[in-house]
Every structure is written in structure tokens, then in C-alpha cells.
Short mmCIF file of C-alpha atoms and ligand atoms in Angstrom, two decimals:
data_model
loop_
_atom_site.label_atom_id
_atom_site.label_comp_id
_atom_site.label_asym_id
_atom_site.label_seq_id
_atom_site.Cartn_x
_atom_site.Cartn_y
_atom_site.Cartn_z
CA MET A 1 -4.77 -18.19 -8.97
CA THR A 2 -1.69 -18.12 -11.16
CA ARG A 3 0.96 -20.80 -10.88
CA VAL A 4 4.10 -21.29 -12.94
CA PRO A 5 6.06 -24.48 -13.38
CA ILE A 6 9.12 -24.24 -11.15
CA ALA A 7 12.31 -25.23 -12.92
CA GLY A 8 14.38 -25.19 -9.74
CA GLY A 9 17.64 -23.40 -9.14
CA TRP A 10 18.38 -19.68 -9.03
CA PRO A 11 18.29 -18.31 -12.60
CA ALA A 12 21.05 -16.07 -13.97
CA GLY A 13 21.23 -13.68 -16.90
CA ALA A 14 19.09 -10.72 -17.89
CA MET A 15 15.51 -9.86 -16.96
CA ARG A 16 12.96 -7.28 -18.05
CA ALA A 17 11.95 -4.56 -15.61
CA ALA A 18 9.74 -1.46 -15.84
CA ALA A 19 11.62 1.59 -14.64
CA VAL A 20 11.40 5.34 -14.45
CA VAL A 21 14.44 6.32 -16.54
CA SER A 22 14.05 10.11 -16.33
CA PRO A 23 11.31 12.46 -15.10
CA ASN A 24 7.97 11.48 -16.70
CA VAL A 25 9.48 8.61 -18.72
CA ALA A 26 8.81 4.97 -17.75
CA LYS A 27 9.79 2.06 -19.97
CA VAL A 28 10.95 -1.55 -19.96
CA ILE A 29 14.70 -2.05 -19.61
CA ASP A 30 17.02 -5.04 -19.25
CA LEU A 31 18.72 -5.62 -15.91
CA PRO A 32 20.73 -8.50 -14.47
CA ILE A 33 18.70 -10.98 -12.43
CA PRO A 34 19.59 -10.33 -8.75
CA GLU A 35 22.18 -12.78 -7.43
CA PRO A 36 21.55 -15.09 -4.46
CA ALA A 37 22.20 -13.63 -1.00
CA PRO A 38 21.98 -15.27 2.44
CA GLY A 39 18.45 -15.46 3.81
CA GLU A 40 16.95 -14.13 0.58
CA VAL A 41 14.57 -15.66 -1.94
CA LEU A 42 13.86 -14.93 -5.60
CA VAL A 43 10.27 -14.05 -6.41
CA SER A 44 8.46 -13.88 -9.75
CA PRO A 45 5.90 -11.05 -9.34
CA LEU A 46 2.35 -11.91 -10.50
CA ARG A 47 0.63 -8.55 -9.94
CA VAL A 48 2.06 -5.13 -9.17
CA GLY A 49 -0.32 -2.38 -8.08
CA LEU A 50 0.44 1.26 -8.88
CA CYS A 51 -0.50 4.13 -6.59
CA GLY A 52 0.03 7.84 -6.08
CA THR A 53 3.51 7.23 -4.69
CA ASP A 54 4.52 5.64 -8.01
CA LEU A 55 3.14 8.71 -9.82
CA GLU A 56 5.34 10.91 -7.63
CA LEU A 57 8.31 8.72 -8.57
CA LEU A 58 7.36 9.06 -12.26
CA HIS A 59 7.05 12.83 -12.03
CA GLY A 60 10.24 13.20 -10.02
CA THR A 61 8.41 14.90 -7.14
CA ALA A 62 8.82 12.09 -4.58
CA SER A 63 11.12 12.96 -1.69
CA TYR A 64 13.12 9.77 -2.49
CA VAL A 65 13.95 11.18 -5.94
CA ARG A 66 14.67 14.72 -4.81
CA ASP A 67 17.04 13.69 -2.01
CA GLY A 68 18.93 11.21 -4.22
CA ARG A 69 17.80 7.97 -2.55
CA ALA A 70 16.03 6.77 -5.72
CA PRO A 71 18.47 7.26 -8.64
CA TYR A 72 17.52 6.46 -12.28
CA PRO A 73 16.76 3.97 -13.62
CA HIS A 74 14.32 3.37 -10.79
CA VAL A 75 12.41 0.06 -10.77
CA PHE A 76 9.23 0.82 -8.84
CA GLY A 77 6.51 -1.48 -7.43
CA HIS A 78 5.81 -1.79 -3.70
CA GLU A 79 2.29 -3.32 -3.83
CA TRP A 80 2.66 -6.85 -5.14
CA VAL A 81 2.03 -10.55 -4.95
CA GLY A 82 4.48 -13.04 -6.42
CA GLN A 83 5.58 -16.63 -6.46
CA VAL A 84 8.82 -17.90 -4.92
CA VAL A 85 11.02 -19.45 -7.63
CA ALA A 86 14.30 -20.02 -5.76
CA LEU A 87 15.76 -19.96 -2.26
CA ALA A 88 19.27 -19.01 -1.21
CA SER A 89 19.37 -21.57 1.53
CA SER A 90 22.97 -21.04 2.64
CA GLY A 91 24.06 -18.46 5.17
CA PRO A 92 23.22 -17.64 8.77
CA THR A 93 19.64 -16.49 8.13
CA GLY A 94 18.00 -19.13 5.98
CA THR A 95 14.25 -19.17 5.51
CA GLY A 96 13.82 -21.52 8.46
CA GLY A 97 11.52 -23.71 6.39
CA ARG A 98 8.78 -21.08 6.55
CA ILE A 99 9.01 -20.25 2.82
CA SER A 100 9.10 -22.86 0.05
CA VAL A 101 9.62 -22.71 -3.70
CA GLY A 102 6.18 -22.39 -5.30
CA ASP A 103 4.61 -20.42 -2.44
CA ARG A 104 2.70 -17.30 -3.33
CA VAL A 105 3.89 -14.46 -1.11
CA VAL A 106 3.35 -10.79 -0.38
CA GLY A 107 6.26 -8.71 0.83
CA HIS A 108 6.75 -5.97 3.35
CA THR A 109 7.45 -2.60 1.79
CA MET A 110 9.54 -1.53 4.77
CA ILE A 111 12.53 -3.78 5.35
CA SER A 112 13.90 -3.09 8.80
CA CYS A 113 17.59 -3.61 9.59
CA GLY A 114 17.01 -5.88 12.60
CA ASP A 115 19.94 -4.28 14.38
CA CYS A 116 19.19 -0.69 15.47
CA ARG A 117 17.73 0.68 18.70
CA ALA A 118 14.14 0.64 17.38
CA CYS A 119 14.50 -2.91 16.01
CA ASP A 120 16.05 -4.05 19.30
CA ARG A 121 12.99 -2.73 21.12
CA GLY A 122 10.64 -4.63 18.81
CA ARG A 123 9.53 -1.45 17.02
CA ARG A 124 10.42 -2.39 13.44
CA ASN A 125 8.06 0.32 12.19
CA GLU A 126 10.45 2.94 13.59
CA CYS A 127 13.72 1.40 12.32
CA GLY A 128 16.34 4.05 11.63
CA ARG A 129 17.94 2.15 8.73
CA LEU A 130 14.94 1.16 6.66
CA ARG A 131 14.97 0.15 3.02
CA GLU A 132 11.66 0.38 1.19
CA VAL A 133 10.91 -1.93 -1.72
CA GLY A 134 10.42 0.04 -4.94
CA LEU A 135 11.05 3.33 -3.14
CA TYR A 136 14.68 3.42 -2.01
CA GLY A 137 17.44 0.95 -1.23
CA GLN A 138 15.66 -2.03 -2.80
CA GLN A 139 14.52 -2.79 -6.35
CA GLY A 140 10.74 -2.80 -6.83
CA ALA A 141 8.45 -5.54 -8.07
CA ALA A 142 7.71 -4.23 -11.59
CA ALA A 143 10.16 -6.77 -13.00
CA GLN A 144 10.44 -10.42 -13.97
CA TYR A 145 12.28 -11.12 -10.72
CA LEU A 146 12.58 -9.56 -7.29
CA ARG A 147 14.97 -10.64 -4.54
CA MET A 148 13.54 -10.33 -1.03
CA PRO A 149 14.64 -11.27 2.50
CA ALA A 150 12.58 -14.29 3.55
CA ARG A 151 11.82 -12.59 6.88
CA ALA A 152 10.00 -9.80 5.02
CA LEU A 153 7.52 -12.15 3.31
CA SER A 154 4.10 -13.52 4.26
CA VAL A 155 2.73 -16.65 2.57
CA VAL A 156 -0.62 -16.08 0.82
CA PRO A 157 -3.29 -18.69 1.69
CA ASP A 158 -4.86 -20.50 -1.28
CA ASP A 159 -8.24 -18.84 -0.71
CA VAL A 160 -6.80 -15.35 -1.32
CA LEU A 161 -6.61 -14.71 -5.07
CA ASP A 162 -3.86 -12.69 -6.76
CA ASP A 163 -5.94 -9.50 -7.17
CA ALA A 164 -6.80 -9.47 -3.46
CA ALA A 165 -3.24 -10.29 -2.39
CA MET A 166 -1.97 -7.32 -4.41
CA LEU A 167 -4.16 -5.07 -2.23
CA VAL A 168 -2.69 -6.34 1.03
CA GLU A 169 0.03 -3.65 1.06
CA PRO A 170 -2.34 -0.66 1.04
CA ALA A 171 -4.70 -2.52 3.40
CA VAL A 172 -2.11 -3.07 6.14
CA THR A 173 -1.83 0.68 6.62
CA VAL A 174 -5.61 0.96 6.88
CA LEU A 175 -5.76 -1.76 9.53
CA GLU A 176 -2.89 -0.20 11.47
CA GLY A 177 -4.79 3.11 11.44
CA LEU A 178 -7.97 1.49 12.75
CA VAL A 179 -5.99 -0.28 15.49
CA GLN A 180 -4.30 3.00 16.49
CA VAL A 181 -7.63 4.85 16.81
CA ARG A 182 -9.20 1.84 18.61
CA CYS A 183 -12.09 1.63 16.16
CA ALA A 184 -14.81 -0.42 17.88
CA PRO A 185 -18.47 -1.46 17.44
CA GLY A 186 -20.79 1.49 17.91
CA ASP A 187 -18.27 4.13 16.86
CA ARG A 188 -19.61 6.77 14.50
CA ALA A 189 -17.07 6.44 11.70
CA LEU A 190 -16.19 8.50 8.64
CA VAL A 191 -13.74 7.79 5.81
CA ILE A 192 -12.46 10.69 3.71
CA GLY A 193 -11.29 9.68 0.23
CA THR A 194 -12.47 7.12 -2.32
CA GLY A 195 -9.19 5.94 -3.82
CA THR A 196 -7.75 2.50 -3.08
CA ILE A 197 -6.97 3.30 0.56
CA GLY A 198 -10.31 5.04 1.06
CA LEU A 199 -12.35 2.15 -0.35
CA LEU A 200 -10.39 -0.42 1.66
CA ALA A 201 -10.98 1.78 4.72
CA VAL A 202 -14.72 1.90 3.97
CA GLN A 203 -14.84 -1.91 3.80
CA LEU A 204 -12.90 -2.47 7.00
CA THR A 205 -14.28 0.40 9.07
CA GLY A 206 -17.81 -0.72 8.24
CA ARG A 207 -16.98 -4.16 9.61
CA LEU A 208 -15.31 -2.89 12.78
CA ALA A 209 -17.60 0.02 13.69
CA GLY A 210 -20.89 -1.32 12.32
CA THR A 211 -21.58 1.65 10.05
CA VAL A 212 -19.41 4.08 8.12
CA ASP A 213 -20.02 7.25 6.13
CA VAL A 214 -17.77 8.52 3.34
CA VAL A 215 -16.63 11.87 1.95
CA GLY A 216 -15.24 12.13 -1.59
CA VAL A 217 -14.95 14.43 -4.59
CA GLU A 218 -15.50 11.82 -7.35
CA ASP A 219 -19.09 10.66 -7.89
CA ASN A 220 -18.01 7.24 -9.20
CA GLY A 221 -15.78 6.83 -6.14
CA LEU A 222 -18.70 7.70 -3.84
CA ALA A 223 -20.91 5.22 -5.70
CA ALA A 224 -18.25 2.52 -5.24
CA ALA A 225 -18.05 3.34 -1.54
CA ARG A 226 -21.82 2.93 -1.25
CA ARG A 227 -21.60 -0.48 -2.95
CA MET A 228 -18.90 -1.42 -0.43
CA GLY A 229 -21.13 -0.61 2.51
CA ALA A 230 -20.94 3.14 3.18
CA ARG A 231 -24.25 4.33 4.67
CA GLN A 232 -24.11 7.99 3.61
CA ALA A 233 -21.93 9.58 0.92
CA PHE A 234 -21.02 13.25 1.15
CA HIS A 235 -19.15 15.80 -0.90
CA PRO A 236 -16.61 17.86 1.09
CA GLY A 237 -18.32 20.18 3.58
CA GLU A 238 -21.59 18.23 3.68
CA ALA A 239 -20.88 15.75 6.50
CA PRO A 240 -22.07 16.86 9.96
CA ALA A 241 -19.55 18.84 12.02
CA GLY A 242 -18.30 17.48 15.34
CA HIS A 243 -20.14 14.19 14.85
CA TYR A 244 -17.70 11.30 14.43
CA ASP A 245 -15.78 9.19 16.96
CA VAL A 246 -13.39 7.84 14.31
CA VAL A 247 -12.29 9.62 11.14
CA VAL A 248 -9.94 8.02 8.61
CA GLU A 249 -8.28 10.62 6.37
CA ALA A 250 -7.36 8.57 3.31
CA SER A 251 -7.11 11.20 0.56
CA GLY A 252 -3.86 13.01 1.31
CA ALA A 253 -5.35 16.36 0.26
CA ALA A 254 -4.65 19.29 2.58
CA PRO A 255 -8.32 20.46 2.62
CA ALA A 256 -9.35 16.91 3.55
CA PHE A 257 -7.27 17.17 6.70
CA HIS A 258 -9.38 20.18 7.70
CA GLU A 259 -12.48 18.14 6.87
CA ALA A 260 -11.24 15.40 9.22
CA LEU A 261 -10.75 17.87 12.08
CA ARG A 262 -14.10 19.55 11.38
CA THR A 263 -16.10 16.35 11.45
CA ALA A 264 -14.39 14.75 14.50
CA GLY A 265 -16.53 14.98 17.61
CA VAL A 266 -15.55 15.48 21.27
CA GLY A 267 -12.95 12.81 22.04
CA GLY A 268 -12.70 11.99 18.35
CA ARG A 269 -9.75 10.01 16.99
CA VAL A 270 -8.37 10.80 13.55
CA ALA A 271 -6.22 8.31 11.63
CA ALA A 272 -4.14 10.31 9.13
CA VAL A 273 -3.33 7.68 6.50
CA GLY A 274 -3.17 9.93 3.42
CA VAL A 275 0.11 11.82 3.11
CA THR A 276 -0.38 15.52 2.41
CA THR A 277 2.51 16.84 0.35
CA GLU A 278 1.75 20.47 1.22
CA ALA A 279 1.41 22.28 4.55
CA VAL A 280 -1.99 22.31 6.22
CA ASP A 281 -2.49 25.93 7.24
CA ASP A 282 -4.79 27.49 9.82
CA VAL A 283 -5.24 24.47 12.08
CA HIS A 284 -6.88 25.78 15.30
CA VAL A 285 -4.96 23.69 17.83
CA GLY A 286 -6.78 25.19 20.84
CA ASP A 287 -10.07 24.00 19.41
CA LEU A 288 -8.65 20.47 19.08
CA VAL A 289 -7.38 20.60 22.66
CA LEU A 290 -10.73 21.66 24.05
CA ARG A 291 -12.57 19.00 22.08
CA GLY A 292 -10.00 16.35 23.07
CA VAL A 293 -9.37 15.33 19.47
CA THR A 294 -6.40 13.00 18.87
CA VAL A 295 -4.62 12.78 15.51
CA HIS A 296 -2.61 9.63 14.79
CA GLY A 297 -0.07 9.72 11.96
CA ILE A 298 -0.06 6.22 10.48
CA ARG A 299 3.37 5.34 9.20
CA HIS A 300 2.82 1.82 7.92
CA GLY A 301 1.24 -1.43 9.04
CA LEU A 302 4.39 -3.51 9.11
CA ASP A 303 2.97 -5.99 11.62
CA GLN A 304 -0.47 -6.40 10.00
CA TYR A 305 0.27 -8.48 6.87
CA ASP A 306 -0.88 -11.84 8.19
CA ARG A 307 -4.03 -10.39 9.77
CA VAL A 308 -4.93 -8.60 6.53
CA LEU A 309 -4.42 -11.79 4.52
CA GLN A 310 -6.86 -13.46 6.88
CA LEU A 311 -9.38 -10.62 6.46
CA PHE A 312 -9.26 -11.09 2.67
CA GLY A 313 -9.57 -14.86 3.13
CA ASP A 314 -12.61 -14.41 5.39
CA GLY A 315 -14.27 -11.97 2.97
CA ALA A 316 -14.12 -9.00 5.36
CA LEU A 317 -12.06 -7.32 2.65
CA ALA A 318 -12.58 -7.92 -1.08
CA ALA A 319 -10.97 -6.86 -4.36
CA ASP A 320 -14.33 -6.60 -6.20
CA GLY A 321 -14.70 -3.17 -7.78
CA MET A 322 -11.18 -2.11 -6.77
CA ILE A 323 -9.17 -2.75 -9.97
CA ALA A 324 -9.54 -0.74 -13.19
CA ASP A 325 -7.20 -2.83 -15.35
CA VAL A 326 -4.21 -5.20 -15.36
CA LEU A 327 -1.66 -4.46 -18.12
CA PRO A 328 1.53 -6.20 -19.27
CA LEU A 329 4.88 -4.71 -18.27
CA ASP A 330 5.58 -3.14 -21.67
CA ARG A 331 2.37 -1.08 -21.43
CA VAL A 332 3.68 0.71 -18.35
CA GLY A 333 3.12 4.08 -20.03
CA ASP A 334 -0.57 3.26 -20.59
CA ALA A 335 -0.82 2.07 -16.99
CA PHE A 336 0.43 5.40 -15.66
CA ARG A 337 -1.91 7.30 -18.02
CA LEU A 338 -4.88 5.30 -16.74
CA LEU A 339 -3.78 5.92 -13.16
CA GLN A 340 -4.04 9.67 -13.82
CA ASP A 341 -7.45 9.42 -15.49
CA GLY A 342 -10.00 10.58 -12.92
CA SER A 343 -12.83 8.85 -14.82
CA ARG A 344 -11.31 5.34 -14.65
CA PRO A 345 -13.87 2.82 -13.41
CA ALA A 346 -11.95 1.72 -10.28
CA PRO A 347 -8.99 3.14 -8.37
CA LYS A 348 -6.27 0.50 -8.75
CA VAL A 349 -4.20 -0.03 -11.90
CA ALA A 350 -1.90 -3.05 -12.00
CA LEU A 351 0.89 -4.57 -14.06
CA ASP A 352 1.31 -8.29 -14.75
CA PRO A 353 5.07 -8.92 -15.19
CA ARG A 354 4.43 -12.38 -16.65
CA ALA A 355 2.10 -11.23 -19.44
CA ALA A 356 3.65 -11.01 -22.89
ZN1 ZN B 401 1.27 2.39 -2.69
ZN1 ZN B 402 16.48 -1.20 12.49
#
């Protein structure tokens, strides 16, 4: 685990941050260190994971870029672990003593407003005035410092190392999906996709259901899934039709959504975790009705952070075999190139904002 000496006090001046500055161009820039705000803390990120959403931000294809919510320069980074370096203790919403300087923390990607109809009803996931860290309305973690509301942080236990804590953000969505589809012992379960979300889903679904099969297009991804407990590994079209009680669609490819519907059995529950960017044509809704198949769109696992941290601490989830490389901030271009290399040895590519 990484620890830095804490000097105390909220630093001021300039900091380095990795940003998308124009379509397909990411580089390190100087920005002012965020100023103290009531109820907020300053975090020094230790690991920042990159995913397909960051690639969409890089390419300018993300909806946040196209609709103007993510202007340039855009500091990305929504999957992270960091260490608290300063607290803004004044103001009406202090940290309540829950967060201390020196704590390692992970942060919620979705920051709810706390004040809208959905928030009032305890449904933060459905807040109408969300900000999302590294996506829109809130600077991302690919920087020397990140300011976060204390209420959007979870403290990382000592037995969860930095690499595992970085994977908590993608894992909360997986757990939320498995909760929504009521995955239980004895379920016949299938995971589609062998990226970060798919491999985390293989690990967790295997624990909850007892066994899990996997569908993927990359042979090294299928081999990784087997090492992580998948019983059978299939290429698309090979898994038995109408067989599974629980299907986790974790690839985000439109054909994979058809594969999920094809393999779900009578009464099957599909967790759609991958986000297809194109329309899924020719879905036979009547067939789904007659088979009683339910499809759950999984928005995010906002309420699952502490449970996922415990799952990593208990060893039910592990970072082994998940991370291809960890690069310093100024090699952000190389990091994005590796993320687009289908032959990389593991799905996750990370930045270390403290590395020289
Ligand atoms: Zn992500
Ligand atoms: Zn709200």
C-alpha cells in the first residue's frame, strides 16, 4: 500500500493533470489546485483506471462531449483510489469525523445533489441533478489533486491494496446488477464479455451462483476468465440457447445483447451492464414475453461501495490478472494506446499520478 507523508493544510498553487485537450489528444497540463469548499476534502490520487468511457472521451464520441457537458480541457478519471491530504472542516456539512487526513479512499462516480425528488426519496441513483467525476460537472482523478465531497467517499480498509481499490468503481456496477437479477446459489449463470467488467462479473457471479460460464471474442480474455473460475468458455453463438437463469451482458456490443437474450432461459433475468452505443435491431419482444425474460438496465452501483470493498478484503474479488500496466501521468498517450491494443495481457490500464 502506498502512503505519503502528510504535510497538513490545504495546498495552493498549480498542479499537474492529464486532460483531453482536443479530439484524440491527451496530455499533461497545469491547473490550479482546487480551493477548499464546505464539506469537501482534497485527495491525492494513487491509481486511476482507464476504461472504454475514457476512450470515448478521448475520441470525442462520448455523449458528455457531444452535448457540451464535458468541455476541453477535460480531466478524466472516474475509477480511482487516493489518499486524503486535507479537509475543509468549516461549513455546514463537515466530514462528521468519518474521514481523516491520511485515509485511503475510493469515491463515488455519481455525486447526487441531495436535494431533488429522487434524493428525497432515498433513490440517489436516480438523482436529476447528478455530477459525475471525470465525466461532467466534476474534475476527474487523473491529476495530482482531486477535490471531493466527503459524503461521496468510502474509506478503504488496510487489507485492500491500491490495485484492488482502483477496481471498486467498475465492481460496484457488477454487484448492483447481480442484486437486481437476484443471483442466487444454484442459478445457471452466464457472463458475456471478458473486459474489466466481464472478468469482475465472472469472479463475483461464480461466488454467488456456484458456477458461471463465459462468452467472449478474445482468446486471452477467455483464458483469463477460466483462471478466474469460469467453468466453460464459449465464443459468440456457442453457448446453449434458452439455458441460463442469470445472464450478465458486460461487453456493450449490440450483437452481445442478442446473445444475452438468446441464451436466457424461461424466467431468465438479464443484467445489462455494458452500454451499447448503437441500436439493437430485431429484438423479438413477443418471444421475450412468452419466455418471461426480464432485462434490467444497470445504471450504477452507487450504494454498493462499502460492500464491494469488503468483497475485495475477503478475497471474493481479486485484482490478480486484471491490470496490464500502471504508467506515470505524463505517459497518458501510451496508456490510451495500450488500452486500445486488443492483445494486451490484461484488461485494465492505469495511471499513477504520483509517479515521476
Ligand atoms: Zn469506467
Ligand atoms: Zn438529487
